[in-house]
Structures are given as C-alpha cells and as structure tokens.
Amino acid sequence: ENARKRMLVWETKTGKLVREILGRATPVGFSPDSRRLLLDDGHGRPLRVVEVGGDGKQLLIGEPGGVNEVIGEAYSDSAITYGVDRSLRGWDLTTGTSLWHTFPTQSDAAITTSPDGSKFAYYAEKEQAIRIFDSASGRPIGSINTARPTRGMSLSDNGARLLTIDASGATDNRGNQ
C-alpha cells in the first residue's frame, strides 16, 4: 500500500492521456466537473487536490497534525476531513479554504455522511448521543440520545433517516428531520 504508484488520468471520449501522477497517494475521487482529483498521501499528512487538466495546480488541505480520514466521497466541490486531533473540518476543494471546523470529538467514533452529501453524523461517546450536522455549514441540526455503543450507522440518501447498529447486532431506524 505504501509502494510508489503511477496514476494515469484519461479522457474517456478520446482516449487521450490527460495527467500522470507519481507517488504513494491513494485516490479518493474526482470533483463533479472531473477537473480535480482528491489524493490521500497517508495517515497524518495533508490531502492534495490536484487539477488534472490545465496547469496541474495543487492545493493542500488538512488539519493540524494531519488527516485520519476523508468522510464521504469527493462528489462535490467540498470535502469533510477527520483529523488526528479528532476534529472535523469542511473544505472548499476549489480554493483549499477551510469552510468550518468543529471542536474535537471525544473518541474515534463512527462517522457517516448522507449519499447526497447534505448531512453528516458522528457518535459522541462522552455524551452518549449521535450528533447530526449540515455538511455545508458544519452547524448541528439534530441529536439522538442513545446509550447504545454504536458499531455502525448510515444516513439515508437525503439524511432524513439514520440507521444504527448496536453491539448486540440489533438495528434501530430513527427518523430525523
């Protein structure tokens, strides 16, 4: 996994090679317009946003101390990162600007986004609650108090419902407006 890679970006219509990227990065996904590629250089390092056409401009995004995980996919011009410092940040992938920042979470909790990218949620162990947020602003929009140690969860397409799985394997489907 840490081996050097050669990544090639191709134009599907013409078969033309658009960009060659060398390194150890793992591709996360393309922006909706296919002009930018989000790359993860590994645990604790900033993420790179590479313009695959044009001049190949690169931006670095990341938290103090690095990024543990990118939440969701790069299906929009923004991304959410979970940092080594256990904080969450929203990023503008066109400028590399941080859009919002949450206070650090209490644990390495389960984090999920809705498939449409409009909402994200994480389990706050200390409060024994699942916190639901608006992805664009990072503002909290709901909370579900539960003593269950959530082992997994999934938001519905538009974020209106949340599925949780507790330690015993039983599921709980609760609505969230």
mmCIF file of C-alpha atoms in Angstrom:
data_model
loop_
_atom_site.group_PDB
_atom_site.id
_atom_site.type_symbol
_atom_site.label_atom_id
_atom_site.label_comp_id
_atom_site.label_asym_id
_atom_site.label_seq_id
_atom_site.Cartn_x
_atom_site.Cartn_y
_atom_site.Cartn_z
ATOM 1 C CA GLU A 1 0.000 0.000 0.000
ATOM 2 C CA ASN A 2 2.901 2.359 0.678
ATOM 3 C CA ALA A 3 4.557 1.498 -2.635
ATOM 4 C CA ARG A 4 5.135 4.176 -5.240
ATOM 5 C CA LYS A 5 2.339 4.296 -7.826
ATOM 6 C CA ARG A 6 1.873 5.652 -11.298
ATOM 7 C CA MET A 7 -1.648 7.014 -11.735
ATOM 8 C CA LEU A 8 -2.869 7.978 -15.189
ATOM 9 C CA VAL A 9 -5.910 10.152 -15.859
ATOM 10 C CA TRP A 10 -7.515 9.538 -19.259
ATOM 11 C CA GLU A 11 -10.109 11.366 -21.343
ATOM 12 C CA THR A 12 -12.727 8.637 -21.935
ATOM 13 C CA LYS A 13 -14.162 10.138 -25.128
ATOM 14 C CA THR A 14 -10.836 10.489 -26.966
ATOM 15 C CA GLY A 15 -8.569 8.038 -25.127
ATOM 16 C CA LYS A 16 -6.089 10.900 -24.593
ATOM 17 C CA LEU A 17 -3.803 10.836 -21.536
ATOM 18 C CA VAL A 18 -4.612 13.981 -19.507
ATOM 19 C CA ARG A 19 -2.287 13.736 -16.495
ATOM 20 C CA GLU A 20 0.331 11.429 -14.987
ATOM 21 C CA ILE A 21 0.677 11.465 -11.200
ATOM 22 C CA LEU A 22 3.561 9.699 -9.469
ATOM 23 C CA GLY A 23 3.702 8.974 -5.755
ATOM 24 C CA ARG A 24 2.315 6.943 -2.902
ATOM 25 C CA ALA A 25 -1.079 8.666 -2.735
ATOM 26 C CA THR A 26 -4.408 6.891 -2.781
ATOM 27 C CA PRO A 27 -7.069 8.497 -4.986
ATOM 28 C CA VAL A 28 -10.229 9.472 -3.075
ATOM 29 C CA GLY A 29 -12.317 10.721 -6.017
ATOM 30 C CA PHE A 30 -12.944 13.318 -8.702
ATOM 31 C CA SER A 31 -14.794 16.600 -8.338
ATOM 32 C CA PRO A 32 -18.194 16.680 -10.117
ATOM 33 C CA ASP A 33 -16.701 18.534 -13.104
ATOM 34 C CA SER A 34 -13.845 15.949 -13.323
ATOM 35 C CA ARG A 35 -11.240 18.729 -13.250
ATOM 36 C CA ARG A 36 -9.841 17.979 -9.784
ATOM 37 C CA LEU A 37 -8.697 14.772 -8.092
ATOM 38 C CA LEU A 38 -8.504 14.397 -4.310
ATOM 39 C CA LEU A 39 -5.476 12.349 -3.184
ATOM 40 C CA ASP A 40 -4.693 10.936 0.263
ATOM 41 C CA ASP A 41 -0.939 10.791 0.907
ATOM 42 C CA GLY A 42 -1.378 8.694 4.036
ATOM 43 C CA HIS A 43 -2.152 8.889 7.742
ATOM 44 C CA GLY A 44 -1.182 12.158 9.319
ATOM 45 C CA ARG A 45 -0.487 14.066 6.100
ATOM 46 C CA PRO A 46 -2.464 16.790 4.356
ATOM 47 C CA LEU A 47 -4.658 15.808 1.419
ATOM 48 C CA ARG A 48 -3.812 17.040 -2.062
ATOM 49 C CA VAL A 49 -6.311 18.483 -4.510
ATOM 50 C CA VAL A 50 -4.756 18.136 -7.975
ATOM 51 C CA GLU A 51 -6.090 19.891 -11.073
ATOM 52 C CA VAL A 52 -5.940 17.104 -13.661
ATOM 53 C CA GLY A 53 -6.351 19.365 -16.692
ATOM 54 C CA GLY A 54 -4.657 22.656 -17.385
ATOM 55 C CA ASP A 55 -1.582 23.580 -15.365
ATOM 56 C CA GLY A 56 -1.861 20.782 -12.766
ATOM 57 C CA LYS A 57 -2.200 23.221 -9.852
ATOM 58 C CA GLN A 58 -2.148 21.505 -6.444
ATOM 59 C CA LEU A 59 -3.720 22.586 -3.156
ATOM 60 C CA LEU A 60 -3.114 21.063 0.264
ATOM 61 C CA ILE A 61 -5.954 20.654 2.717
ATOM 62 C CA GLY A 62 -5.725 19.189 6.174
ATOM 63 C CA GLU A 63 -5.892 19.598 9.900
ATOM 64 C CA PRO A 64 -3.152 20.419 12.390
ATOM 65 C CA GLY A 65 -1.299 17.136 12.825
ATOM 66 C CA GLY A 66 -2.789 15.612 9.677
ATOM 67 C CA VAL A 67 -5.882 13.824 8.399
ATOM 68 C CA ASN A 68 -7.058 10.393 9.562
ATOM 69 C CA GLU A 69 -9.972 10.066 7.170
ATOM 70 C CA VAL A 70 -11.958 11.778 4.429
ATOM 71 C CA ILE A 71 -15.637 11.462 5.244
ATOM 72 C CA GLY A 72 -17.769 10.615 2.218
ATOM 73 C CA GLU A 73 -16.545 10.993 -1.336
ATOM 74 C CA ALA A 74 -15.283 13.918 -3.344
ATOM 75 C CA TYR A 75 -18.616 14.111 -5.167
ATOM 76 C CA SER A 76 -18.887 17.868 -4.763
ATOM 77 C CA ASP A 77 -16.575 20.843 -4.599
ATOM 78 C CA SER A 78 -16.238 20.255 -0.862
ATOM 79 C CA ALA A 79 -14.957 17.534 1.443
ATOM 80 C CA ILE A 80 -15.090 16.730 5.157
ATOM 81 C CA THR A 81 -11.972 15.542 6.946
ATOM 82 C CA TYR A 82 -11.499 13.864 10.335
ATOM 83 C CA GLY A 83 -8.181 14.978 11.807
ATOM 84 C CA VAL A 84 -5.582 13.384 14.033
ATOM 85 C CA ASP A 85 -6.723 15.930 16.655
ATOM 86 C CA ARG A 86 -10.241 14.352 16.382
ATOM 87 C CA SER A 87 -11.762 17.468 14.836
ATOM 88 C CA LEU A 88 -13.953 17.664 11.748
ATOM 89 C CA ARG A 89 -13.493 20.278 9.021
ATOM 90 C CA GLY A 90 -15.311 21.198 5.843
ATOM 91 C CA TRP A 91 -13.128 22.201 2.883
ATOM 92 C CA ASP A 92 -13.638 24.049 -0.391
ATOM 93 C CA LEU A 93 -11.771 21.899 -2.926
ATOM 94 C CA THR A 94 -11.535 24.732 -5.467
ATOM 95 C CA THR A 95 -9.573 27.058 -3.164
ATOM 96 C CA GLY A 96 -8.251 24.813 -0.363
ATOM 97 C CA THR A 97 -10.035 27.049 2.154
ATOM 98 C CA SER A 98 -11.441 25.655 5.398
ATOM 99 C CA LEU A 99 -15.197 26.372 5.428
ATOM 100 C CA TRP A 100 -15.925 25.344 9.020
ATOM 101 C CA HIS A 101 -14.376 23.481 11.952
ATOM 102 C CA THR A 102 -15.898 21.547 14.840
ATOM 103 C CA PHE A 103 -14.436 21.058 18.269
ATOM 104 C CA PRO A 104 -12.645 17.760 18.683
ATOM 105 C CA THR A 105 -14.858 14.717 19.172
ATOM 106 C CA GLN A 106 -14.385 12.632 22.306
ATOM 107 C CA SER A 107 -13.445 9.392 20.606
ATOM 108 C CA ASP A 108 -12.620 7.718 17.343
ATOM 109 C CA ALA A 109 -16.350 7.398 16.806
ATOM 110 C CA ALA A 110 -18.345 6.196 13.839
ATOM 111 C CA ILE A 111 -18.787 8.980 11.272
ATOM 112 C CA THR A 112 -21.042 8.888 8.207
ATOM 113 C CA THR A 113 -22.387 11.210 5.506
ATOM 114 C CA SER A 114 -25.619 11.082 3.555
ATOM 115 C CA PRO A 115 -25.113 9.949 -0.065
ATOM 116 C CA ASP A 116 -26.241 13.379 -1.326
ATOM 117 C CA GLY A 117 -23.567 14.984 0.872
ATOM 118 C CA SER A 118 -26.022 17.305 2.649
ATOM 119 C CA LYS A 119 -25.601 15.898 6.166
ATOM 120 C CA PHE A 120 -23.084 14.044 8.315
ATOM 121 C CA ALA A 121 -23.324 12.402 11.708
ATOM 122 C CA TYR A 122 -20.997 11.046 14.360
ATOM 123 C CA TYR A 123 -21.407 9.227 17.645
ATOM 124 C CA ALA A 124 -20.206 11.298 20.619
ATOM 125 C CA GLU A 125 -19.273 8.693 23.198
ATOM 126 C CA LYS A 126 -18.971 11.043 26.174
ATOM 127 C CA GLU A 127 -22.486 12.438 25.644
ATOM 128 C CA GLN A 128 -23.856 9.051 24.508
ATOM 129 C CA ALA A 129 -25.541 10.738 21.575
ATOM 130 C CA ILE A 130 -25.393 10.827 17.805
ATOM 131 C CA ARG A 131 -24.882 14.360 16.543
ATOM 132 C CA ILE A 132 -26.241 15.278 13.084
ATOM 133 C CA PHE A 133 -24.789 18.251 11.162
ATOM 134 C CA ASP A 134 -25.370 20.245 7.982
ATOM 135 C CA SER A 135 -22.373 19.473 5.728
ATOM 136 C CA ALA A 136 -22.257 22.891 4.034
ATOM 137 C CA SER A 137 -22.077 24.945 7.242
ATOM 138 C CA GLY A 138 -20.919 22.416 9.850
ATOM 139 C CA ARG A 139 -23.790 23.537 12.080
ATOM 140 C CA PRO A 140 -25.562 20.976 14.299
ATOM 141 C CA ILE A 141 -29.117 20.212 13.162
ATOM 142 C CA GLY A 142 -30.086 17.327 15.409
ATOM 143 C CA SER A 143 -29.125 14.912 18.143
ATOM 144 C CA ILE A 144 -30.268 11.414 19.067
ATOM 145 C CA ASN A 145 -29.571 10.391 22.647
ATOM 146 C CA THR A 146 -28.693 6.723 22.882
ATOM 147 C CA ALA A 147 -26.740 4.666 25.405
ATOM 148 C CA ARG A 148 -26.024 2.034 22.795
ATOM 149 C CA PRO A 149 -22.381 1.739 21.771
ATOM 150 C CA THR A 150 -22.948 2.349 18.079
ATOM 151 C CA ARG A 151 -20.900 -0.034 15.923
ATOM 152 C CA GLY A 152 -22.108 1.311 12.614
ATOM 153 C CA MET A 153 -24.567 3.763 11.145
ATOM 154 C CA SER A 154 -25.809 5.014 7.815
ATOM 155 C CA LEU A 155 -27.761 8.099 6.745
ATOM 156 C CA SER A 156 -30.462 7.790 4.092
ATOM 157 C CA ASP A 157 -29.967 9.439 0.676
ATOM 158 C CA ASN A 158 -31.233 12.849 1.844
ATOM 159 C CA GLY A 159 -30.264 12.469 5.516
ATOM 160 C CA ALA A 160 -33.893 12.231 6.701
ATOM 161 C CA ARG A 161 -33.325 8.852 8.416
ATOM 162 C CA LEU A 162 -30.470 7.294 10.333
ATOM 163 C CA LEU A 163 -29.826 3.553 10.698
ATOM 164 C CA THR A 164 -27.743 2.499 13.725
ATOM 165 C CA ILE A 165 -26.368 -0.908 14.627
ATOM 166 C CA ASP A 166 -25.725 -1.637 18.300
ATOM 167 C CA ALA A 167 -23.150 -4.018 19.786
ATOM 168 C CA SER A 168 -25.635 -6.913 20.022
ATOM 169 C CA GLY A 169 -26.382 -6.681 16.297
ATOM 170 C CA ALA A 170 -29.937 -5.339 16.725
ATOM 171 C CA THR A 171 -30.790 -2.388 14.482
ATOM 172 C CA ASP A 172 -32.690 0.808 15.211
ATOM 173 C CA ASN A 173 -34.086 3.040 12.435
ATOM 174 C CA ARG A 174 -34.990 6.511 13.707
ATOM 175 C CA GLY A 175 -36.265 9.468 11.734
ATOM 176 C CA ASN A 176 -34.503 12.818 11.819
ATOM 177 C CA GLN A 177 -35.915 15.999 10.331
#
